[in-house]
């Protein structure tokens, strides 16, 4: 379906909804007016109500409002997020202009915490909020990218430049050793997600195929970034312990936009177009003339390597299709019922041909009050269709390579095609990249529904009961073809491949909560929550892979039918994995939170959760997770009243225990499958004592606002001690070998400790010129102590002559996944590498420092926003330079990096593994720069603006590969890797132009 | 019904139903698509099949046990070829006998997969299988226990349903040998009589028993093995049983034993089957195609299957010369019948006419099926050399770019029956025990028994030589202590018949030749008789003996 047709359908549907919810009521008085901020700019979306009545409206884009209500109303209340509420007498007036004063550092903003909300000033835990206005700009595939570098202690690493590629989110360091764990719990509108989605995975490393696993995609692609109101990062135990056995890696709470208006209907429209203008950075492979010069320099001029043409595969593989985004957002309703609906249609072609991400997402949510507002019904529905096109860029290709290797290694003096259109032939390690691109097709279609419905009943004053039911259902299909006419590809040439992969996920949540808010005395305020939650998930993922085709297998047998549509033609079919359906998971929990506030000075908050999980061993079905937090608002003490410099100063402290259950379902039971030629294989042996990984965290924080809000910030110190580390033990031989695992809770302490600082402020504050700055920095130290097991190897190195080579270890007294390798000693007289015979701990792959800086300059209607981000104190292993772009490969007549020619090194030098290829990962990036021009109102278009955004504009780094911010999945036997680069999908530089308007 | 009423009613219904449905639940984990232990125990036949499959994984791919047993000997050398085959230097270390404690990852892999077979065979013993099934499982387990003892000097053992997190019992030295002998002796009567099948049988068990008896002294003291007369008598008796059973049904051509239709060869005692083109389940059966992938050059053959090889495993001129061809440099035009036909180099129907490859030892210029000379990746003639250009003292970091170095060996010939499909998923059976080995072991035992019978041994060996088109020997010793390359020895005859079949390392140790110098290897200065037990296993099982002999570990 085209975007245009979809838009038409969506608009007509939502208009229906608008009409449906409009109800008229008698009018006796009409008030009009305009709301502006202290600088005179209009404030759209502010809520205007009449005290003591049900009448209300919200301001339009130009700040104007019209309100009708009972004639006897006397006071108008105006509120808007980020501003102090204003009450104005309207006696005898019908036209009112209101000026709102901004609140200082958003102390009154509502923060979403576990199973409830709180005012920012009342929060005792470490909770960072990133609001929509502060999000990263540009083409954003998934919500997590919105907050990259926006808040300290949160590391969001995108592992590939593929649109929709997977990300790794780490909050306050590296807290687990198991691959695929470490992700924070993600909660969308009160619904905890599974962490997986229905994009089918595909392993091209089975059945003799040499490419390895294909990269994962982002599990949040179905969430519309424009729909997000705010994201909260819950960091310390006081904030996360209410999520119990899933809170240890932090919690990311996503709140989508709701209808804020009461009265009137608002339509927002956003459109942008863009282009991948080039690569942010390449690893510097040579062009044809540089290649020729090197041939001469190394006396290879007569080897027949120069075919006389000039091509640039990295350039020739690019596509420049228009990136397009259209987002339409409607909200409206009245005092009894409000709705919000949106539609996003987006096509995001990748910079490499035949790759891209197309999305069609719709959301619909609303709130209805009934029975004298004693009952509130809320619902949220997200429906998404995502189409992901990928190419053959895999994580762990061996000697056979993948598309990126063929691009980098292609001799730039050789043309791709003969005049008759046939592809130029290739030798073993020199596959024609254009032919490979042509022969390979890989498309996934994923449909996802995330819906929840909840009812809240006001049982008594301050006492609410709420019941929520949510379902997250996803189903995905992936069709992959690699035609056998391609030459020189092991496992594919002359046999072909066709694969159908599917994935399904269904998660359901039932939550009952009882919420109390009330004043016990005139100074003591109590807030309390008690609840019960039941969560269950089912996941299935399977690939049917065929080889040995008759069609598309030679140039002559090329047909228009895809291999995956003719699997019956395959001479051999295999199904993997052997256990496609995960064991079912049930979690049942009881939780409570009690908070006391005495005179807005002293806050005490305690949470408790009892979590039962079917994943735990039968002897440990329940875990208990307590936390306490306290806050002392010094600035409200009498002795601080006279210090005008300080507007707010609060000290926080918290302690608590959280858990992580990031091990596969079924891990506590003995299991067999048929993974080996239809015979049962013991894949896991049971551990009835298996339990959650336990993290105790202490946090001390300081929040401050100075100079009437011109400067504000937060400092936190934390220490996390993770014990009962979830670990996979091999059986003691004789056992089931690498197939058989037992998940155990190891002795040992995994410490993450660090400091976080965020600062924000207004440097210049003139009516027509403002300059805002915000900066955050965090430091984390990660170390494993008291670990008595032998070191665990991980960080698989791939490439020719690099079998059984590993770059990382999990070892005692070292950071997780510390680099472990021989030390490079230089070149021998004959120009080859020499290294130490033994390995040493060569560096930390986990960044010690993360920082971000955002700044906005506004002059009249023109504004410039810049967002920088960076990391430091870590190393990246450049597996590409070791295996693919080294001088020895050049000796075979293939292209390599310009960096590969060191003085004193000869072309006979092989691929010798050492810390020569371990590089500093430190970098600083200009993630995005936006120039925005506010057009104001043009006819029916209100508050229109146009902008230009550039993404990934530059990176400053000493790293010689594509992107130092990389994390190719090089796990080994279930243990995660960190900081490995190998043939990644390059990060594109993107320019987009867009408009925003309301009407 | 107006909206509010509708919503009120819906809310009430949803509320009541969901509260009722989600009260306290007893948490339950349903395994869905995996089997529990109780389920799995219903499949003793499949557990047995799993153990057979394991043997395929252990033996068929030459990159497993075969590489440890051959690349460490005079028969095989894997040079570093520029950017290929470095792998941390362990291929060369194997040949030089200078590995260190953790430098041979392959040895660690083999310890794991041999013990997986050990474990899977033991699983059968825990089911209520038939006596025949139990006996087959014992035979399979005895094979890998022998192999573990041979490679590592010890093996761990479990009873069915042991707790896998508790250390297993470990056998070493004579108690290990005795255990294997008792296992085989008790299993043999429940096995099917005869030989030549893909199932455990009595003659295959006898052949294994012969190996154990013959090497008993080696396992006891590898540095100076002794041979008890009683053991040698056992070998002769068992050997005669097998040979009588067999009746000397020689294959017409030596390479018929290994060709893609060798399932029917008369010379096999026990083989591991492969189904051409059928890789059902997950993964190939045992990757027997790697027998040719591992040795062929990238450009050896590319008409139907573009990567003919990985350009790795090679042999050297000195080994080639033990066939008695010194000075006769055979060429492509050599008369097909002029030499010991185990050397190959002859036109072989179904292989040479399709690919130009002549099974046997591949030397000098290589040709395609049309007789055109092949080129290497530098567009130079593809000429396999006798490895003379490899410097005598090998420093891993100094090795030049040796793309074409070394003669290559094609013993299992590629399967071109269905073109590229069968080339990649072939139908060759892997021969695990064969008659010629039994004959040679019998001859060896005759020479090692209390009263040596050298004439009887020579007669047996000449029977084999005649069948292979080689001239009979007039005299033969066990070995020449000064050189592994002396041609008229039983050790050399074993090399000529059994090269690249994974027996050479054990032979060299048994014949006392392991520490001597040979091409590209100086005399040993350490004790490299066994491979080190992996650290990971040592640290979890205190019963394992860290076999770190010599200063070099």
XYZ file of C-alpha atoms in Angstrom, chain A residues 473-914:
442
model
C 1.553 -9.875 19.854
C 4.049 -10.008 17.035
C 4.487 -12.188 14.029
C 7.217 -11.982 11.468
C 8.214 -13.745 8.291
C 11.530 -13.509 6.542
C 12.359 -14.692 3.059
C 16.009 -15.090 2.190
C 17.458 -16.065 -1.167
C 20.979 -16.464 -2.386
C 21.050 -17.615 -5.961
C 23.489 -20.349 -6.927
C 24.599 -18.582 -10.110
C 26.946 -16.495 -7.973
C 30.508 -17.667 -8.462
C 33.079 -18.349 -5.814
C 30.875 -18.461 -2.739
C 31.349 -21.541 -0.636
C 28.127 -23.328 0.163
C 26.134 -21.226 -2.321
C 27.711 -21.430 -5.764
C 26.107 -24.071 -7.927
C 23.685 -25.033 -5.183
C 21.781 -21.908 -4.109
C 19.920 -21.084 -0.950
C 16.340 -20.305 -0.101
C 15.082 -19.845 3.426
C 11.836 -19.013 5.158
C 12.124 -17.862 8.738
C 9.255 -17.062 11.043
C 8.914 -15.715 14.527
C 5.973 -15.229 16.846
C 5.744 -13.643 20.212
C 2.791 -13.254 22.550
C 3.168 -11.592 25.918
C 0.337 -10.781 28.276
C 0.218 -8.737 31.430
C -2.445 -8.475 34.128
C -1.861 -5.897 36.792
C -4.001 -4.950 39.767
C -2.925 -1.973 41.792
C -4.335 -0.138 44.769
C -3.070 3.400 45.063
C -3.438 5.766 48.004
C -2.506 9.423 48.263
C -3.431 11.470 51.241
C -2.423 13.783 54.045
C -2.147 12.070 57.387
C -1.556 15.353 59.179
C -1.167 18.795 57.716
C 2.536 18.132 57.260
C 2.752 14.401 56.707
C 1.750 13.110 53.334
C 1.443 9.421 52.512
C 1.480 7.800 49.133
C 1.234 4.047 48.797
C 0.851 1.458 46.096
C 0.186 -2.230 46.459
C -0.289 -4.580 43.573
C -0.301 -7.937 41.936
C 1.033 -8.683 38.472
C 0.949 -11.729 36.273
C 3.063 -11.802 33.118
C 3.423 -14.566 30.595
C 5.212 -14.889 27.300
C 5.536 -17.370 24.464
C 8.150 -17.143 21.757
C 8.755 -19.182 18.644
C 11.442 -18.729 16.006
C 12.199 -21.132 13.189
C 14.043 -21.270 9.861
C 13.402 -23.686 7.029
C 16.479 -23.592 4.816
C 16.864 -25.288 1.460
C 19.936 -25.819 -0.698
C 20.548 -27.650 -3.951
C 18.267 -25.798 -6.353
C 17.746 -26.269 -10.073
C 16.362 -22.764 -10.567
C 18.575 -19.678 -10.349
C 21.508 -21.967 -10.093
C 23.283 -21.046 -13.269
C 23.189 -17.930 -15.397
C 20.981 -19.871 -17.812
C 18.528 -21.058 -15.149
C 17.813 -17.577 -13.797
C 14.065 -17.196 -13.444
C 11.768 -14.618 -11.940
C 10.734 -16.996 -9.147
C 12.597 -16.806 -5.878
C 14.226 -19.871 -4.364
C 12.261 -19.363 -1.155
C 9.059 -19.646 -3.201
C 10.185 -22.986 -4.587
C 11.604 -24.804 -1.593
C 10.213 -28.003 -3.088
C 12.966 -27.704 -5.684
C 15.653 -27.859 -3.002
C 17.474 -31.164 -2.821
C 18.007 -30.730 0.870
C 15.919 -28.981 3.467
C 16.800 -28.363 7.050
C 14.954 -26.838 9.927
C 16.581 -24.941 12.733
C 16.829 -24.408 15.608
C 15.996 -27.881 16.835
C 13.810 -26.467 19.588
C 11.966 -23.639 17.869
C 9.502 -22.918 20.605
C 10.822 -21.537 23.850
C 9.512 -23.029 27.049
C 6.639 -20.931 28.349
C 7.384 -18.262 30.919
C 5.173 -17.093 33.754
C 6.016 -14.444 36.288
C 3.765 -13.725 39.231
C 4.508 -10.827 41.517
C 3.303 -8.944 44.571
C 4.647 -5.480 45.131
C 4.203 -2.463 47.312
C 5.580 1.018 47.717
C 5.117 3.365 50.637
C 6.286 6.948 50.583
C 6.195 9.583 53.320
C 6.716 13.279 52.801
C 7.043 15.516 55.815
C 6.586 19.182 55.005
C 8.260 18.825 51.611
C 11.547 18.526 53.462
C 11.983 14.904 54.401
C 11.007 12.061 52.132
C 11.176 8.387 52.919
C 10.275 5.778 50.394
C 10.336 1.991 50.563
C 9.481 -0.587 47.943
C 9.175 -4.315 48.058
C 8.498 -6.929 45.445
C 8.085 -10.686 45.665
C 8.668 -12.227 42.271
C 7.882 -15.743 41.296
C 9.167 -16.955 37.946
C 8.692 -20.260 36.203
C 12.240 -19.886 34.894
C 13.710 -20.295 38.343
C 14.484 -23.745 39.660
C 11.733 -25.418 41.673
C 13.687 -24.845 44.879
C 13.833 -21.107 44.278
C 10.571 -20.100 42.685
C 10.267 -16.842 44.608
C 12.669 -13.966 45.052
C 12.325 -10.906 47.306
C 13.516 -7.460 46.349
C 13.447 -4.600 48.861
C 14.618 -1.021 48.566
C 14.632 2.172 50.609
C 15.252 5.713 49.553
C 15.336 9.009 51.338
C 15.446 12.607 50.252
C 16.249 15.708 52.226
C 15.329 18.974 50.588
C 17.824 21.313 52.199
C 16.528 24.333 50.343
C 13.216 24.075 52.174
C 14.930 24.289 55.546
C 14.676 27.580 57.313
C 18.431 27.997 57.485
C 18.567 27.992 53.678
C 15.729 30.402 53.108
C 18.006 33.391 52.844
C 20.408 31.932 50.358
C 18.918 33.310 47.189
C 21.611 31.848 44.998
C 20.253 28.380 45.657
C 16.676 27.773 44.631
C 16.623 24.079 45.195
C 19.023 21.699 46.853
C 18.179 18.136 47.720
C 20.197 15.188 48.878
C 19.113 11.686 47.993
C 20.236 8.294 49.189
C 19.011 4.838 48.365
C 19.790 1.190 48.737
C 18.100 -1.862 47.370
C 18.266 -5.230 45.750
C 17.204 -6.034 42.246
C 17.409 -9.129 40.136
C 18.082 -10.257 36.623
C 16.674 -13.383 35.113
C 18.429 -13.167 31.783
C 18.815 -16.820 31.147
C 16.714 -18.800 28.689
C 13.446 -20.324 29.738
C 13.887 -23.992 30.543
C 17.376 -23.429 31.943
C 16.449 -25.092 35.227
C 15.330 -28.313 33.580
C 17.116 -31.181 31.823
C 16.318 -30.940 28.128
C 16.964 -32.908 24.975
C 16.358 -31.965 21.386
C 16.915 -33.449 17.964
C 19.676 -31.127 16.862
C 21.934 -33.786 15.439
C 20.559 -35.779 12.527
C 17.333 -36.848 14.172
C 18.932 -38.144 17.337
C 18.299 -36.806 20.831
C 21.006 -34.580 22.202
C 21.190 -33.422 25.787
C 21.330 -29.641 25.472
C 20.917 -28.685 29.085
C 20.853 -30.446 32.383
C 18.666 -29.233 35.127
C 19.533 -27.125 38.104
C 16.578 -27.031 40.492
C 18.408 -24.392 42.535
C 18.770 -21.883 39.690
C 17.766 -18.365 40.684
C 18.016 -14.772 39.666
C 21.242 -12.814 39.476
C 21.243 -10.412 42.400
C 22.398 -6.824 42.342
C 22.647 -4.688 45.462
C 22.975 -1.030 44.669
C 23.734 2.009 46.762
C 23.204 5.467 45.350
C 23.829 8.917 46.713
C 22.593 11.847 44.710
C 22.392 15.579 44.800
C 19.879 17.680 42.854
C 20.348 21.409 42.608
C 18.946 24.487 40.939
C 20.838 27.734 41.124
C 20.433 31.297 39.901
C 16.661 31.135 39.535
C 16.836 28.156 37.245
C 19.625 29.441 35.050
C 21.759 26.508 36.198
C 20.526 23.142 37.336
C 21.970 19.707 37.643
C 22.206 16.339 39.256
C 25.124 14.404 40.638
C 25.004 10.727 41.523
C 27.465 8.295 43.025
C 26.617 4.626 42.880
C 28.029 1.242 43.624
C 26.501 -1.954 42.294
C 27.500 -5.362 43.538
C 26.203 -8.220 41.446
C 26.325 -11.671 42.961
C 24.810 -15.065 42.174
C 26.110 -14.380 38.665
C 24.179 -16.352 36.098
C 26.716 -18.467 34.305
C 26.692 -21.425 31.954
C 28.717 -24.316 33.236
C 29.825 -27.026 30.911
C 29.204 -30.519 32.169
C 32.318 -32.151 33.577
C 33.516 -34.584 30.892
C 32.314 -36.997 29.820
C 29.251 -34.930 29.163
C 27.233 -33.615 26.271
C 30.137 -31.429 25.143
C 29.522 -27.937 23.918
C 25.838 -28.743 23.467
C 25.198 -29.337 27.116
C 25.044 -26.494 29.544
C 23.977 -26.055 33.066
C 22.975 -22.621 34.177
C 24.287 -21.950 37.642
C 24.605 -19.027 40.018
C 28.313 -18.505 40.436
C 30.103 -17.153 43.417
C 31.834 -13.945 42.588
C 31.205 -10.233 42.681
C 30.721 -8.125 39.632
C 31.158 -4.520 40.666
C 30.057 -1.484 38.744
C 30.724 1.770 40.458
C 30.721 5.253 39.163
C 29.671 8.840 39.167
C 27.260 10.726 36.992
C 26.868 14.415 36.492
C 24.395 16.294 34.408
C 24.303 20.049 34.129
C 21.939 22.297 32.301
C 21.537 25.960 32.020
C 20.815 29.063 30.098
C 23.933 30.942 29.174
C 22.265 33.844 27.411
C 18.684 34.768 28.028
C 17.631 37.771 25.948
C 14.179 38.239 24.453
C 15.379 37.595 20.924
C 18.484 35.577 21.637
C 18.881 32.568 23.890
C 21.623 30.065 24.336
C 20.907 26.873 26.274
C 23.460 24.250 27.131
C 23.182 20.869 28.708
C 26.003 18.541 29.449
C 26.319 15.153 31.021
C 29.229 12.935 31.867
C 29.485 9.611 33.570
C 32.251 7.389 34.732
C 31.891 3.675 35.359
C 34.383 1.157 36.613
C 33.608 -2.456 35.954
C 35.480 -5.288 37.651
C 34.912 -8.925 38.420
C 36.138 -10.117 41.814
C 36.247 -13.392 43.711
C 35.672 -15.289 40.503
C 37.220 -18.688 41.115
C 36.343 -20.382 37.844
C 38.890 -20.694 35.063
C 38.803 -17.731 32.675
C 36.062 -17.985 30.072
C 37.030 -17.172 26.510
C 34.812 -15.130 24.244
C 35.125 -12.520 21.503
C 35.425 -14.784 18.479
C 37.967 -13.636 15.879
C 36.977 -14.503 12.341
C 38.887 -14.738 9.100
C 41.249 -16.827 7.088
C 43.923 -18.444 9.224
C 42.187 -17.321 12.409
C 40.291 -20.407 13.459
C 40.055 -20.967 17.196
C 41.183 -17.435 17.950
C 39.502 -15.407 20.687
C 40.118 -11.852 21.779
C 38.347 -11.582 25.119
C 38.099 -13.264 28.484
C 35.928 -13.211 31.530
C 38.566 -13.351 34.230
C 39.028 -12.529 37.875
C 40.117 -9.000 38.843
C 39.432 -7.769 35.307
C 36.568 -5.913 33.671
C 34.041 -8.123 31.920
C 35.223 -9.247 28.478
C 38.696 -7.824 28.995
C 40.866 -8.065 25.896
C 43.372 -10.895 26.187
C 45.901 -11.414 23.417
C 49.607 -11.549 22.549
C 51.554 -8.318 22.551
C 52.930 -7.121 19.221
C 56.697 -6.662 19.355
C 57.261 -5.101 15.935
C 58.543 -6.439 12.656
C 61.316 -8.909 12.091
C 64.133 -8.048 9.726
C 62.199 -9.755 6.974
C 59.168 -7.583 7.661
C 56.764 -9.930 9.379
C 55.020 -9.546 12.720
C 56.561 -10.801 15.904
C 54.548 -11.150 19.056
C 54.980 -12.450 22.541
C 54.240 -16.140 22.857
C 51.814 -15.638 25.693
C 48.809 -13.386 26.001
C 48.165 -10.591 28.439
C 45.226 -8.475 29.549
C 45.414 -5.851 26.854
C 42.616 -3.441 27.619
C 39.075 -2.744 28.639
C 36.347 -2.942 25.982
C 33.807 -1.221 28.232
C 33.900 2.586 27.999
C 34.855 4.155 31.316
C 33.638 7.567 30.259
C 30.471 8.553 28.445
C 29.529 12.102 27.711
C 26.989 14.118 25.837
C 26.543 17.784 25.108
C 23.532 19.512 23.618
C 23.184 23.148 22.871
C 20.484 25.315 21.356
C 21.000 28.787 19.991
C 17.893 30.739 19.131
C 17.823 34.093 17.390
C 14.327 35.388 16.720
C 12.668 32.611 14.788
C 15.849 30.828 13.834
C 17.378 28.197 16.041
C 20.334 25.879 15.871
C 20.578 22.713 17.878
C 23.719 20.635 18.160
C 24.033 17.266 19.903
C 27.454 15.828 20.569
C 28.248 12.511 22.136
C 31.306 10.547 22.963
C 32.950 7.823 24.957
C 36.399 7.257 26.296
C 38.662 4.930 28.204
C 38.141 1.803 26.155
C 39.551 -0.250 23.323
C 38.063 -1.691 20.153
C 39.446 -4.718 18.385
C 39.676 -4.179 14.633
C 39.072 -7.687 13.328
C 38.612 -6.215 9.830
C 42.157 -4.839 9.749
C 43.539 -8.107 11.076
C 41.718 -10.432 8.710
C 40.561 -8.489 5.673
C 42.521 -5.347 4.965
C 46.074 -6.349 5.844
C 49.114 -6.260 3.605
C 49.172 -10.016 3.073
C 45.770 -9.831 1.365
C 47.166 -7.123 -0.908
C 49.835 -9.594 -2.028
C 47.012 -11.699 -3.460
C 45.925 -8.833 -5.703
C 43.042 -7.705 -3.536
C 42.341 -4.279 -2.183
C 43.194 -3.360 1.381
C 43.248 -0.311 3.601
C 45.649 2.568 3.019
C 46.610 2.092 6.671
C 47.853 -1.425 5.990
C 51.267 -0.427 4.651
C 53.601 0.080 7.561
C 57.236 0.901 7.043
C 59.294 -2.238 7.417
C 56.385 -4.580 6.775
C 56.481 -6.887 3.762
C 53.665 -8.320 1.715
C 54.598 -11.746 3.062
C 53.280 -10.772 6.468
C 50.356 -12.953 7.424
C 47.392 -12.557 9.675
C 49.118 -12.682 13.026
C 46.762 -12.099 15.921
C 48.046 -9.551 18.415
